[in-house]
Amino acid sequence: MKEVIHASPWIPAEWIEAHGLRARRIRPRLELEAGGPGAVAGLCPFARALAHEALAAGEDAIFVMTTACDQQRRVAELVEERPIFLFNMPATRGAAGRSLYGEELRRLGRLMTRGGGVAPDAARLRQALRSSDAARPGAVEAEPTGATGGVALALVAGDLAHEQSPLPELVAQAGGRIVLDAGDWGDRLRRAPLNEEALARDPFEAMADAYWAMPDVFQRPNDALHEWLARAVAASGARGLIHWSYPWCDLWRAEAAVMRERLGLPLLEVGGDDGAGSRAGLLTRLEAFVEMLR
């Protein structure tokens, strides 16, 4: 079965599956980013790693990148060895942006149909959405104050590469525990469940509405991001925030001060500019932060 490979939470797996194709969302490995167009000046390691993944994908695979990240947009322009579908992700909130998002999903659908998929009907898409909702993981709940398990913390981050996936385990080693994952693979970018009324009326529009509603830093205005964080952090019982960002990601780095002010909680800024970073140094900083919160 042909794969559709991407790294974006806004590419619905259900839409891909409704076309009879396999969805595969990846976390690129920074340790491999030196290949392909990695020598091109101006590309961040995360984008170069995505380029490497695109070049390594099978010839039959459809590789998708989005314009939500300027670096990914640049990769789509630079990689000439294989075609990349560039999904135009609107940054402007409102009806016009939502309309363009739906049009882009349909444009991707036409490509998938030409590339070996089947034209989806409403029943197939509706079933894919129901199956996805049934398989959704439960929300992470904070333990009561005084319970064992470490100091309750929230993780806020954008794109995380494969090398950063053990970050919650590192937090646990430092004496903390992640009660809210607001990273790119966490609760913030997981679409809301769909009700039967919306599915019965129009499963495509219901799907597009649900994915479009997910908040992120690139959106303008990005008030929805801070409103979501305020609700989620309060509900989680987190006592501090861990804010991960890469040195080259200006959007996320600029939001740290805003989050600290709006949420009124201690915030630790961490990050790295290579694959593994300094694990020992990061652990020391996490231990000091957790100790401060005890």
Coordinates of C-alpha atoms in Angstrom, one line a residue, residues 154-261:
A154 CA 3.8 21.1 31.6
L155 CA 5.9 20.7 28.4
V156 CA 5.4 23.3 25.7
A157 CA 7.2 22.9 22.4
G158 CA 6.9 23.0 18.6
D159 CA 8.6 20.6 16.3
L160 CA 10.5 17.9 18.2
A161 CA 12.9 15.6 16.4
H162 CA 13.4 11.9 17.2
E163 CA 16.3 12.8 19.5
Q164 CA 14.0 14.8 21.8
S165 CA 11.3 12.1 22.2
P166 CA 12.9 10.9 25.5
L167 CA 12.5 14.3 27.1
P168 CA 9.7 13.2 29.4
E169 CA 11.9 10.4 30.7
L170 CA 14.7 12.9 31.3
V171 CA 12.2 15.1 33.3
A172 CA 11.4 12.0 35.4
Q173 CA 15.1 11.4 36.1
A174 CA 15.2 15.0 37.4
G175 CA 12.3 14.4 39.8
G176 CA 9.5 15.8 37.7
R177 CA 6.7 14.4 35.6
I178 CA 4.9 15.7 32.6
V179 CA 1.2 16.1 33.3
L180 CA 0.5 18.1 30.2
D181 CA 2.2 17.5 26.8
A182 CA 1.7 20.6 24.7
G183 CA 4.3 19.7 22.1
D184 CA 3.7 18.9 18.5
W185 CA 2.9 15.3 19.3
G186 CA 0.9 16.0 22.4
D187 CA -2.5 17.1 23.6
R188 CA -2.4 20.6 22.0
L189 CA -2.3 19.2 18.5
R190 CA -4.7 16.4 18.8
R191 CA -8.0 17.2 17.2
A192 CA -11.2 17.2 19.2
P193 CA -13.5 14.2 19.0
L194 CA -16.4 14.5 16.5
N195 CA -20.0 14.1 17.4
E196 CA -22.5 12.0 15.4
E197 CA -24.4 15.1 14.2
A198 CA -21.4 16.6 12.6
L199 CA -20.3 13.3 11.0
A200 CA -23.8 12.7 9.6
R201 CA -24.1 16.2 8.2
D202 CA -20.7 16.3 6.3
P203 CA -17.7 14.3 7.5
F204 CA -15.2 16.2 5.4
E205 CA -16.3 19.6 6.8
A206 CA -16.4 18.2 10.3
M207 CA -12.8 16.8 9.9
A208 CA -11.5 20.1 8.5
D209 CA -13.1 22.1 11.3
A210 CA -11.6 19.9 13.9
Y211 CA -8.1 20.0 12.6
W212 CA -8.3 23.7 11.8
A213 CA -9.2 24.5 15.4
M214 CA -5.9 23.2 16.7
P215 CA -3.8 26.1 18.1
D216 CA -0.2 26.8 17.2
V217 CA 2.4 29.6 17.3
F218 CA 2.5 30.4 13.6
Q219 CA -1.2 31.4 13.5
R220 CA -2.1 35.1 13.4
P221 CA -3.5 36.1 15.7
N222 CA -2.2 33.3 18.0
D223 CA -4.5 34.1 20.9
A224 CA -6.0 30.6 20.6
L225 CA -2.7 29.1 21.6
H226 CA -2.4 31.1 24.8
E227 CA -6.1 30.6 25.6
W228 CA -5.7 26.8 25.2
L229 CA -2.5 26.8 27.3
A230 CA -4.2 28.7 30.1
R231 CA -7.1 26.2 30.3
A232 CA -5.0 23.1 29.9
V233 CA -2.3 24.2 32.3
A234 CA -4.8 25.1 35.0
A235 CA -6.7 21.8 34.5
S236 CA -3.4 19.7 34.6
G237 CA -2.2 21.1 38.0
A238 CA 1.2 21.8 36.6
R239 CA 3.4 23.9 38.9
G240 CA 6.0 24.9 36.2
L241 CA 6.6 25.0 32.5
I242 CA 9.3 23.5 30.4
H243 CA 9.6 25.4 27.2
W244 CA 11.6 23.6 24.5
S245 CA 12.7 25.5 21.3
Y246 CA 15.5 25.4 18.8
P247 CA 17.8 28.5 18.5
W248 CA 16.6 29.0 14.9
C249 CA 12.9 28.9 15.7
D250 CA 12.2 32.6 16.3
L251 CA 8.4 32.1 16.6
W252 CA 8.6 29.7 19.6
R253 CA 11.5 31.5 21.2
A254 CA 9.5 34.8 21.2
E255 CA 6.6 33.2 23.0
A256 CA 8.4 32.2 26.1
A257 CA 8.1 35.6 27.8
V258 CA 4.5 35.8 26.8
M259 CA 3.7 32.4 28.3
R260 CA 5.6 33.2 31.5
E261 CA 3.6 36.4 31.9

